PDB file of C-alpha atoms in Angstrom:
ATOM      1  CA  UNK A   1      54.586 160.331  17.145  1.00 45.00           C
ATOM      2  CA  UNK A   2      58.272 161.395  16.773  1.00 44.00           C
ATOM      3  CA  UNK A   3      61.110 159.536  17.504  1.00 42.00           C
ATOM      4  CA  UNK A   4      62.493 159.176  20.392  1.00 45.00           C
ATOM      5  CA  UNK A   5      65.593 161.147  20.974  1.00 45.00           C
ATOM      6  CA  UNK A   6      68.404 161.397  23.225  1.00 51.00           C
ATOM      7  CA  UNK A   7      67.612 165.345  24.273  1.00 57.00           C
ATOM      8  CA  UNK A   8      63.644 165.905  24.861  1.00 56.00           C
ATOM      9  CA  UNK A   9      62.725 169.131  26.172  1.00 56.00           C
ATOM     10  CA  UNK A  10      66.289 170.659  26.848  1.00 62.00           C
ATOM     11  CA  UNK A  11      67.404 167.850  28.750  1.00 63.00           C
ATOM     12  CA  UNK A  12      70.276 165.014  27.761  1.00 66.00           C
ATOM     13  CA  UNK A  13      68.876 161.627  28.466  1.00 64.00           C
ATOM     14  CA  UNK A  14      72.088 159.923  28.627  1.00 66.00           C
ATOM     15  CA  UNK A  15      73.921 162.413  31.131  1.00 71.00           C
ATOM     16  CA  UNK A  16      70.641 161.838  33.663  1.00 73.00           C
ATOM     17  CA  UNK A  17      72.193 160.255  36.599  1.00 71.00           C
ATOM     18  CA  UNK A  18      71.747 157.269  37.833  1.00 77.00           C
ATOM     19  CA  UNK A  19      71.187 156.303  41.901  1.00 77.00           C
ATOM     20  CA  UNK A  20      71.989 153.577  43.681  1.00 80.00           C
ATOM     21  CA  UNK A  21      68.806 152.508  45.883  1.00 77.00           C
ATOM     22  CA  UNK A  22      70.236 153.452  49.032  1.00 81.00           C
ATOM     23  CA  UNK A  23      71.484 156.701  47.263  1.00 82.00           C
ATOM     24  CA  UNK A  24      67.599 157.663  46.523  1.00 81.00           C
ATOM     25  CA  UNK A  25      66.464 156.943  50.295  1.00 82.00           C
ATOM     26  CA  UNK A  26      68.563 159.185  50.668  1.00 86.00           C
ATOM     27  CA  UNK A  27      67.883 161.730  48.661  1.00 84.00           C
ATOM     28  CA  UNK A  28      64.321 161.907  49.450  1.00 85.00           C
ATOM     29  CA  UNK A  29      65.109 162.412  53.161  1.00 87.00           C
ATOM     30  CA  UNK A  30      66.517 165.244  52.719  1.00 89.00           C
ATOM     31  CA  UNK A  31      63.685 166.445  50.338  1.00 87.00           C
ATOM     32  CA  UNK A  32      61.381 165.943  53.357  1.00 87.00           C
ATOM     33  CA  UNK A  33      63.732 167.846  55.168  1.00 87.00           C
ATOM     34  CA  UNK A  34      63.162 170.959  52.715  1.00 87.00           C
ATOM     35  CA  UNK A  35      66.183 170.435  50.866  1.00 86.00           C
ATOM     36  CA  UNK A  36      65.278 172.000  47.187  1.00 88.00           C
ATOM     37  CA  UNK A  37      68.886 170.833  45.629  1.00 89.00           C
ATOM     38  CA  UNK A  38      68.153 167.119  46.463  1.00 86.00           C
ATOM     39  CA  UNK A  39      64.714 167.692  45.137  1.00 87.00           C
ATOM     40  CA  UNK A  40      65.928 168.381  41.637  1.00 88.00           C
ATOM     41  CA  UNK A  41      68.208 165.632  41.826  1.00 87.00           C
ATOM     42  CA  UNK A  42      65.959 163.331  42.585  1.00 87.00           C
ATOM     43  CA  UNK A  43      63.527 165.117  39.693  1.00 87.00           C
ATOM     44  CA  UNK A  44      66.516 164.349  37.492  1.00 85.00           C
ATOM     45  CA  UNK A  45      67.111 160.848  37.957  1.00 86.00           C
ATOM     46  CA  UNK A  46      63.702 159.905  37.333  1.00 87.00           C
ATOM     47  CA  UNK A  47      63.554 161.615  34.195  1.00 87.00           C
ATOM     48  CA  UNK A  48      64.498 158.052  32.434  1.00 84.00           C
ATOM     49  CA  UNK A  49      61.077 156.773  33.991  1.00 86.00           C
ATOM     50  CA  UNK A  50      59.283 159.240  32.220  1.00 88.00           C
ATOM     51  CA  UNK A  51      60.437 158.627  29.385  1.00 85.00           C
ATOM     52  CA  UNK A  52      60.142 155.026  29.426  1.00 84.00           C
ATOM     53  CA  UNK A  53      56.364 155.639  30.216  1.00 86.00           C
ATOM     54  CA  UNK A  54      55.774 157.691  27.321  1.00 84.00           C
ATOM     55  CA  UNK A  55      56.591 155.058  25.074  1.00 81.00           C
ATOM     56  CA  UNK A  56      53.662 153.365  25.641  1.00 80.00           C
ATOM     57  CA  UNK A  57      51.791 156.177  24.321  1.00 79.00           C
ATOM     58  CA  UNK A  58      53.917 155.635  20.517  1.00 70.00           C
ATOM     59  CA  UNK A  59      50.480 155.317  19.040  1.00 68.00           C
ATOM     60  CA  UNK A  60      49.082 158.819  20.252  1.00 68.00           C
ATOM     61  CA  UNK A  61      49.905 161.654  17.791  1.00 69.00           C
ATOM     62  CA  UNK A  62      50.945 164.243  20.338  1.00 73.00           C
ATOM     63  CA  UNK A  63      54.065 165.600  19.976  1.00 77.00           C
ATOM     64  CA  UNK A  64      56.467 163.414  22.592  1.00 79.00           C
ATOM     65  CA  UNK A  65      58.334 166.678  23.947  1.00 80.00           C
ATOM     66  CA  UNK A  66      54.804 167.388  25.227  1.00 82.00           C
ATOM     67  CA  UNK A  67      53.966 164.319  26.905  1.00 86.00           C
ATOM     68  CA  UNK A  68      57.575 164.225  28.509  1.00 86.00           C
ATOM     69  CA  UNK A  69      56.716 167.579  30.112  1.00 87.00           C
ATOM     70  CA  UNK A  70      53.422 166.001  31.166  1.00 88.00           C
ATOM     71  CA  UNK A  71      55.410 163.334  32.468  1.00 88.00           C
ATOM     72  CA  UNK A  72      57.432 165.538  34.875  1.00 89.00           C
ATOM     73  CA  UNK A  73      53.923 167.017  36.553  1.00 90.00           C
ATOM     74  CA  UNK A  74      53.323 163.570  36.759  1.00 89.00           C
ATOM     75  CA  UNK A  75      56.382 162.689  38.269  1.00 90.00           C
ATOM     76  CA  UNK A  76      56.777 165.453  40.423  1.00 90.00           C
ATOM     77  CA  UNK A  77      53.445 165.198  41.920  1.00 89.00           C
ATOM     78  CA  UNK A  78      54.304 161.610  42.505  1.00 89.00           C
ATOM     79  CA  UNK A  79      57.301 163.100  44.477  1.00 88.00           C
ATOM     80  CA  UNK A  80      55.399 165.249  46.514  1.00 87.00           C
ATOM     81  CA  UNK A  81      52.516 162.649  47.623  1.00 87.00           C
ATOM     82  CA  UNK A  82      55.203 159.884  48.369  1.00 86.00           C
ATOM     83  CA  UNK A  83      54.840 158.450  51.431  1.00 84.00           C
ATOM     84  CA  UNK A  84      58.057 156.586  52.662  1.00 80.00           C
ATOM     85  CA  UNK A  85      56.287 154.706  56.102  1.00 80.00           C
ATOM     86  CA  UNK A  86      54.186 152.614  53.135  1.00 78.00           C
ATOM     87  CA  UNK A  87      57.114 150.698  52.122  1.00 78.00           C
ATOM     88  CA  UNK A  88      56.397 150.727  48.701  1.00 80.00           C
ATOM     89  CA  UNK A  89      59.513 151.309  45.929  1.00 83.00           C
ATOM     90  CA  UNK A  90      58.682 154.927  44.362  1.00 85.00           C
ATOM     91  CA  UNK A  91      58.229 154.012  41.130  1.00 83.00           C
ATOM     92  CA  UNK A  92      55.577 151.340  41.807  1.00 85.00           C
ATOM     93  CA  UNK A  93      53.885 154.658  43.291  1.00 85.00           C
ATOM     94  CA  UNK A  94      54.835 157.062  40.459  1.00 87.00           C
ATOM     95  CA  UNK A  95      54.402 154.779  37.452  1.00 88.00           C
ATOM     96  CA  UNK A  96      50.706 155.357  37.672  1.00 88.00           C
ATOM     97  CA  UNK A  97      50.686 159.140  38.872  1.00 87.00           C
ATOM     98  CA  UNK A  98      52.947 159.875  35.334  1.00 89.00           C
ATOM     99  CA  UNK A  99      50.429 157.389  33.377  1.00 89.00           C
ATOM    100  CA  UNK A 100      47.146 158.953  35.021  1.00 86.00           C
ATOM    101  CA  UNK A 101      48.619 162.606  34.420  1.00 87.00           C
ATOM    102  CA  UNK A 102      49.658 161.739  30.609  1.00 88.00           C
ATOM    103  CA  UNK A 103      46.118 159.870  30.145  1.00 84.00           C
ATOM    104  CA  UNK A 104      44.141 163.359  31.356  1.00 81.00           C
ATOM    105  CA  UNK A 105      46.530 165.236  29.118  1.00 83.00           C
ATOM    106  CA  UNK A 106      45.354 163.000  26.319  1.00 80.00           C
ATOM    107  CA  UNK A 107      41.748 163.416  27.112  1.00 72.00           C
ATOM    108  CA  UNK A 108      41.535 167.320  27.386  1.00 70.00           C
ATOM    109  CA  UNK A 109      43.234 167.279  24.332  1.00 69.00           C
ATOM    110  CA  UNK A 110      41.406 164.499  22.023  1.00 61.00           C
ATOM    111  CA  UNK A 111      40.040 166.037  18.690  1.00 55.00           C
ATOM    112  CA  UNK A 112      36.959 164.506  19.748  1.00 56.00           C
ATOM    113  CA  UNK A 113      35.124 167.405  21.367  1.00 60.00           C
ATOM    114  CA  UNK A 114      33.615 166.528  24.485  1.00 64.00           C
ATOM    115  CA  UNK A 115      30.958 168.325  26.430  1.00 69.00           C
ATOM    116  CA  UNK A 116      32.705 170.050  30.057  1.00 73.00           C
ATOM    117  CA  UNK A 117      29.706 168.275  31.957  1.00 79.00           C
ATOM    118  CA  UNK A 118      30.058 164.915  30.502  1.00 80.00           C
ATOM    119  CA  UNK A 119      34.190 164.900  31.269  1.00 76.00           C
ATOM    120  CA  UNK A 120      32.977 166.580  34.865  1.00 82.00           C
ATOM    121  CA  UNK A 121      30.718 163.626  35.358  1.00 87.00           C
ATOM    122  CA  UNK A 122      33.358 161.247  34.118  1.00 84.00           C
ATOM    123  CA  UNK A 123      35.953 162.338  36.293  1.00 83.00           C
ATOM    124  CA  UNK A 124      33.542 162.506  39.406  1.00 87.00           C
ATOM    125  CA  UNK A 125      32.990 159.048  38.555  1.00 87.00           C
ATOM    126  CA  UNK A 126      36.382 157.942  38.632  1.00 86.00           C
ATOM    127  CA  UNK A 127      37.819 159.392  41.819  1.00 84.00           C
ATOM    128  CA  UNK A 128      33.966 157.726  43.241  1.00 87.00           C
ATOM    129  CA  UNK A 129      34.954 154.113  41.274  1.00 87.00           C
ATOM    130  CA  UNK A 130      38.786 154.572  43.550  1.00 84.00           C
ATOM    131  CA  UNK A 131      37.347 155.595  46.581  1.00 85.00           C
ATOM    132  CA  UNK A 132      34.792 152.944  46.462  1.00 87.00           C
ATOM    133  CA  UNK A 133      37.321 150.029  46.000  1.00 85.00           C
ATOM    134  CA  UNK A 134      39.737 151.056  48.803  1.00 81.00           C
ATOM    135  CA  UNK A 135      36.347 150.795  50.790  1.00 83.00           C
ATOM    136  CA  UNK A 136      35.286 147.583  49.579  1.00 82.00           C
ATOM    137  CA  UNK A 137      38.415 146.199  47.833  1.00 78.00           C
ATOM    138  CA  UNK A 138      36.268 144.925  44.829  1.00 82.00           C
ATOM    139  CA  UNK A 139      34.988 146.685  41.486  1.00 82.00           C
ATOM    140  CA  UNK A 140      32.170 148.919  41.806  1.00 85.00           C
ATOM    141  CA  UNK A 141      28.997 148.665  39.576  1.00 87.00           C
ATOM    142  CA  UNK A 142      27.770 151.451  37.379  1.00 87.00           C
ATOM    143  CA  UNK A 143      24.549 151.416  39.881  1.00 88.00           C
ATOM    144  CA  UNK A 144      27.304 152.323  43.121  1.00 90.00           C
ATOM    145  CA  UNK A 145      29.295 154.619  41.241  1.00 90.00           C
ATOM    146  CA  UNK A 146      26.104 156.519  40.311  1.00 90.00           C
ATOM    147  CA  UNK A 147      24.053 156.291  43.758  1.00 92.00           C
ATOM    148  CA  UNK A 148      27.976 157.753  44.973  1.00 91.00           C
ATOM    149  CA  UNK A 149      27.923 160.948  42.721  1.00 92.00           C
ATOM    150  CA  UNK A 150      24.159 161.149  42.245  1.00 92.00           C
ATOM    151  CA  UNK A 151      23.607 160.994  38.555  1.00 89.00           C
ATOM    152  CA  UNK A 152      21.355 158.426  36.548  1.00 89.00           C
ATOM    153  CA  UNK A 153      23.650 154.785  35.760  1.00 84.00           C
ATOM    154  CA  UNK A 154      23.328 155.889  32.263  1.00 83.00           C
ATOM    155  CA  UNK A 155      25.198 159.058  32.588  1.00 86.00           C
ATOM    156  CA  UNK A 156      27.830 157.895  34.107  1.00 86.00           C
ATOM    157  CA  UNK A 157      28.130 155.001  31.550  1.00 84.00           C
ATOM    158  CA  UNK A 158      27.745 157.678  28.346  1.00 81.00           C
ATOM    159  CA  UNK A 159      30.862 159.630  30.530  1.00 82.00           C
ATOM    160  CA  UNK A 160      32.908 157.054  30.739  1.00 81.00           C
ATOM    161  CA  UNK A 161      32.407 155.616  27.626  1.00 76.00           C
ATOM    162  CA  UNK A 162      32.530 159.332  25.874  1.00 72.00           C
ATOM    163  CA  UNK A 163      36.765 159.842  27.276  1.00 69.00           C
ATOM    164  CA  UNK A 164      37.804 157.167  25.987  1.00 67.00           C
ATOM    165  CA  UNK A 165      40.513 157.718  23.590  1.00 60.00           C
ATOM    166  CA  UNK A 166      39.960 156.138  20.042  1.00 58.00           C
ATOM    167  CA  UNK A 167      42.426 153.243  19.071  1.00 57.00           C
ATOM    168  CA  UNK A 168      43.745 152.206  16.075  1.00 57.00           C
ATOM    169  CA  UNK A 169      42.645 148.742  14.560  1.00 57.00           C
ATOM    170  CA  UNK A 170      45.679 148.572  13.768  1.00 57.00           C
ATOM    171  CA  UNK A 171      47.260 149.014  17.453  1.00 60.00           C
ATOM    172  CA  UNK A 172      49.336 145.645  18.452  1.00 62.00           C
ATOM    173  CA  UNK A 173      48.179 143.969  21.160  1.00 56.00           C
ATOM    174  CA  UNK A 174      50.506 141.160  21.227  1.00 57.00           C
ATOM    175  CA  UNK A 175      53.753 140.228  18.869  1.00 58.00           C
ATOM    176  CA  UNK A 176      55.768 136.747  19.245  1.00 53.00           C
ATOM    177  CA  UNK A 177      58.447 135.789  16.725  1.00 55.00           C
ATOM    178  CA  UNK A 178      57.568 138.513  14.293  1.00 54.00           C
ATOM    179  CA  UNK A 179      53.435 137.627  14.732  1.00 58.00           C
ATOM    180  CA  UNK A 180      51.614 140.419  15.186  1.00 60.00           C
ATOM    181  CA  UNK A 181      47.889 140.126  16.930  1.00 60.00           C
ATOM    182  CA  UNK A 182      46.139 143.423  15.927  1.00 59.00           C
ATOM    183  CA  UNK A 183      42.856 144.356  17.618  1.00 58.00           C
ATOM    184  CA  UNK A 184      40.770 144.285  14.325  1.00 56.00           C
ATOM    185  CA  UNK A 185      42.108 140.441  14.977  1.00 56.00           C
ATOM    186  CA  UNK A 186      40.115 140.397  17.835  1.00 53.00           C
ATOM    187  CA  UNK A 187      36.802 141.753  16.703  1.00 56.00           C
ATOM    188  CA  UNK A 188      34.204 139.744  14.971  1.00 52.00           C
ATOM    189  CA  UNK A 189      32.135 140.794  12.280  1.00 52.00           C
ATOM    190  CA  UNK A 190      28.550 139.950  12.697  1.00 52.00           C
ATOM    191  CA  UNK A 191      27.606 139.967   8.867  1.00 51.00           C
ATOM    192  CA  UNK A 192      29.735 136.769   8.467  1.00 50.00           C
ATOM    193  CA  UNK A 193      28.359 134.567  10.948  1.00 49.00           C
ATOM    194  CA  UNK A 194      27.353 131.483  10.167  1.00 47.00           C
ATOM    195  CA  UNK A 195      23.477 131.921  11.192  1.00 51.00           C
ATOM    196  CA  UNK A 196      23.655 135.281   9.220  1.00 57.00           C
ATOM    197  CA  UNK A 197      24.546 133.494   5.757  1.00 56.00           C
ATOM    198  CA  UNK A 198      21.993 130.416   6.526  1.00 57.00           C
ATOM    199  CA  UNK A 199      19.622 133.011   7.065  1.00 66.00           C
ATOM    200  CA  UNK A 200      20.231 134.911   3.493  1.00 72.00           C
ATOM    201  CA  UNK A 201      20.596 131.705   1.848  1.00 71.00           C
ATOM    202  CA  UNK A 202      17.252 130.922   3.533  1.00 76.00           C
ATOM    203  CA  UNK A 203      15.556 134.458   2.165  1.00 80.00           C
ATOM    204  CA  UNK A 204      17.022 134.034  -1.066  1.00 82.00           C
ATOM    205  CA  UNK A 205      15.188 130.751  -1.975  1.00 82.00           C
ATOM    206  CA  UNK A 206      11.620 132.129  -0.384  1.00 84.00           C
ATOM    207  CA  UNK A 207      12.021 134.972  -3.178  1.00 87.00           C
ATOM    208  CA  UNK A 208      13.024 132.827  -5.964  1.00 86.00           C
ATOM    209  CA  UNK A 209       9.721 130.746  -5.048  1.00 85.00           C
ATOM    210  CA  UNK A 210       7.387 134.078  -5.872  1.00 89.00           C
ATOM    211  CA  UNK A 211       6.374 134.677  -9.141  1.00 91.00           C
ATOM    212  CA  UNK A 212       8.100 137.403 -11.526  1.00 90.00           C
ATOM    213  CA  UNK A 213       6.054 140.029 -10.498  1.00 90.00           C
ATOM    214  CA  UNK A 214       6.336 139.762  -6.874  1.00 90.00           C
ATOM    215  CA  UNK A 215      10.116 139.230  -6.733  1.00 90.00           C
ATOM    216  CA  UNK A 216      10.815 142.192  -8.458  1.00 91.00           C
ATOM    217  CA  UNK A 217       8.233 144.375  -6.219  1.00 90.00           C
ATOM    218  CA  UNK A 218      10.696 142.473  -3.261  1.00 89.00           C
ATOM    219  CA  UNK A 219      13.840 143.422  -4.568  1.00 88.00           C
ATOM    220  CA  UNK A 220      13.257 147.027  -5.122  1.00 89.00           C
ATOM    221  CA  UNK A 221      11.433 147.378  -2.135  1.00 86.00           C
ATOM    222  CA  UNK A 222      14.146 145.548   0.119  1.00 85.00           C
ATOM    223  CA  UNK A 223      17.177 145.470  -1.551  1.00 84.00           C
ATOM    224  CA  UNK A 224      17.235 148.568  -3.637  1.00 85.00           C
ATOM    225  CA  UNK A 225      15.257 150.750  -0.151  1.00 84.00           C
ATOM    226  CA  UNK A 226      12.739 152.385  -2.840  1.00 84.00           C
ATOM    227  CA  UNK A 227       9.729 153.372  -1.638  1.00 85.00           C
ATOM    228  CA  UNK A 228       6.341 152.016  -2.833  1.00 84.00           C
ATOM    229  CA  UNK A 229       5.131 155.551  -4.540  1.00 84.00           C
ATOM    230  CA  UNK A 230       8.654 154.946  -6.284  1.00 83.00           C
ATOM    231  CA  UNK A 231       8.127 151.026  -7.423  1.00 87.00           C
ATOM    232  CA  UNK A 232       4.576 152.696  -9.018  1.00 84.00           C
ATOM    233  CA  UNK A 233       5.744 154.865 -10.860  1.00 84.00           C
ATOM    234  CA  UNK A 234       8.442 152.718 -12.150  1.00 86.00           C
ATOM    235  CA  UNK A 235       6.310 149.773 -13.275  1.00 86.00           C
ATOM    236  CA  UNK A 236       3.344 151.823 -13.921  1.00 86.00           C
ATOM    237  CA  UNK A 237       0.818 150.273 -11.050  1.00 87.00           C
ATOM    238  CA  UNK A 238      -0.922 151.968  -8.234  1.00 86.00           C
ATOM    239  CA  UNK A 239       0.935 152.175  -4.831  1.00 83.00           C
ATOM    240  CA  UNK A 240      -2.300 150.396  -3.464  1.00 84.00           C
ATOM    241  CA  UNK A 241      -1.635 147.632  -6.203  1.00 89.00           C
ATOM    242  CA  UNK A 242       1.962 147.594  -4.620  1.00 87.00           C
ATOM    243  CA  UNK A 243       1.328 147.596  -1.169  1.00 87.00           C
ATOM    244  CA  UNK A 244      -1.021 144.368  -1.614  1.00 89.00           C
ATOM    245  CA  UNK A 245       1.598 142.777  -4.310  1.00 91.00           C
ATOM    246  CA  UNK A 246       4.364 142.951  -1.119  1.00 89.00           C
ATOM    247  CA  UNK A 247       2.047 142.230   1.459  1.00 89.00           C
ATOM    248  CA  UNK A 248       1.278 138.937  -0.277  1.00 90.00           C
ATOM    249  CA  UNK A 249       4.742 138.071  -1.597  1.00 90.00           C
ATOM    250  CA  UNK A 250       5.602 138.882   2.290  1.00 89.00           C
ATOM    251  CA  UNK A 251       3.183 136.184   3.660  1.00 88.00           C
ATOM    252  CA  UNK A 252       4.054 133.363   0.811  1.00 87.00           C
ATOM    253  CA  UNK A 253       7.909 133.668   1.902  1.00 86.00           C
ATOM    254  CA  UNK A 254       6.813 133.448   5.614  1.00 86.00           C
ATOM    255  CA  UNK A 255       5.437 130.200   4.712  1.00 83.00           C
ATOM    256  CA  UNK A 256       7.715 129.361   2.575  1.00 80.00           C
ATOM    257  CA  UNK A 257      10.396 129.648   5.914  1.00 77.00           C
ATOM    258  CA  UNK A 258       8.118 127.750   8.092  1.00 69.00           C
TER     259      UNK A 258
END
């Protein structure tokens, strides 16, 4: 992403004015009033919250003119679906409108082709998972969400799962005192688990006790992925000769492990 810059999209960052609380209240009185000058105002010195959202977004590679602009629909719808009797500070309400609109940008966007009737089902999902907790006011299950929009729990879990963005392993999730925790920190690898190397430790001494013949039948068979026709041809034995050779060697290392 580029850097960050003082003018993005036209507009000067640091001659965007800035409100006193009172002087926003009201502003946005008279924007219910109709008044379009104090709606651009007010447009105007929220621009720095836009841009301050769209930092968290460094690790996207969309170009950040683009996501400012995104930003503003954000922002602006944000302005126009405020409600002022909820007594709730407009950026607490906007914050998420600019980071939902930014996030559906990203998604109709992502070089990862998605099907129009998976990110249809997805997004019928979502606005069914919202609606669901202000009705409840706990998380949903996969099961409710799907009974809500009528499509099989596994759809909606393939949707959901296919709009994800992809993320870096190399993404920061947390930095103190120069430490960085990166999130291929925070994901195990299975093939180097304790049990796993018993395990091949285990298999590798049930081989060594075959006899010549049979380990190398094992070897090419399981560690090499030839085929028996293949192991034939290269030691000059039937397949049928084979097949009994590794079904043999297969039962001595299963007692062998017992």
């Amino acid at each position: 992403m580029a850097t960050y810059k003082v003018e993005i999209c036209g507009v000067n960052t640091a001659t965007l004015p800035l409100l006193k609380a009172e002087e926003k209240d009201e502003l946005f009185k008279k924007i219910l009033e109709g008044d379009m000058e104090a709606r651009e105002q007010y447009i105007k010195c929220n621009l720095r919250l836009v841009l301050s959202i769209i930092k968290r977004f460094s690790n996207s590679n969309e170009n950040v003119d683009d996501l400012f602009q995104i930003g503003c629909i954000g922002l602006i719808k944000a302005i126009d679906n405020f409600d002022i009797t909820q007594n709730v500070k407009f950026s607490t309400y906007a914050v998420p409108m600019i980071i939902g609109e930014i996030k559906r940008y990203l998604r109709d966007n992502n070089s990862i082709r998605i099907s129009r009737s998976i990110k249809d089902t997805a997004y019928k999902a979502i606005y069914a998972k919202e609606n669901l907790m202000k009705k409840s006011s706990k998380e949903p299950t996969i099961t409710e969400i799907a009974t809500e929009i009528g499509v099989s729990k596994e759809d909606v879990a393939l949707a959901l799962d296919a709009i994800q963005a992809p993320v870096s392993l190399y993404e920061p999730v947390f930095n103190e005192g120069g430490d960085t925790l990166y999130i291929m920190d925070q994901i195990s690898d299975k093939n180097c688990k304790e049990d796993n190397w018993i395990e091949n430790i285990a298999l590798k001494e049930a081989v060594a006790h075959l006899n010549k013949r049979e380990q190398e039948i094992i070897t090419m068979r399981f560690y090499e992925g030839k085929t028996q026709i293949e192991i034939a041809c290269e030691i000059g034995i039937s397949q049928a000769q084979v097949s009994r050779l590794e079904k043999n060697a297969l039962k001595n290392m299963r007692k062998y492990l017992e």
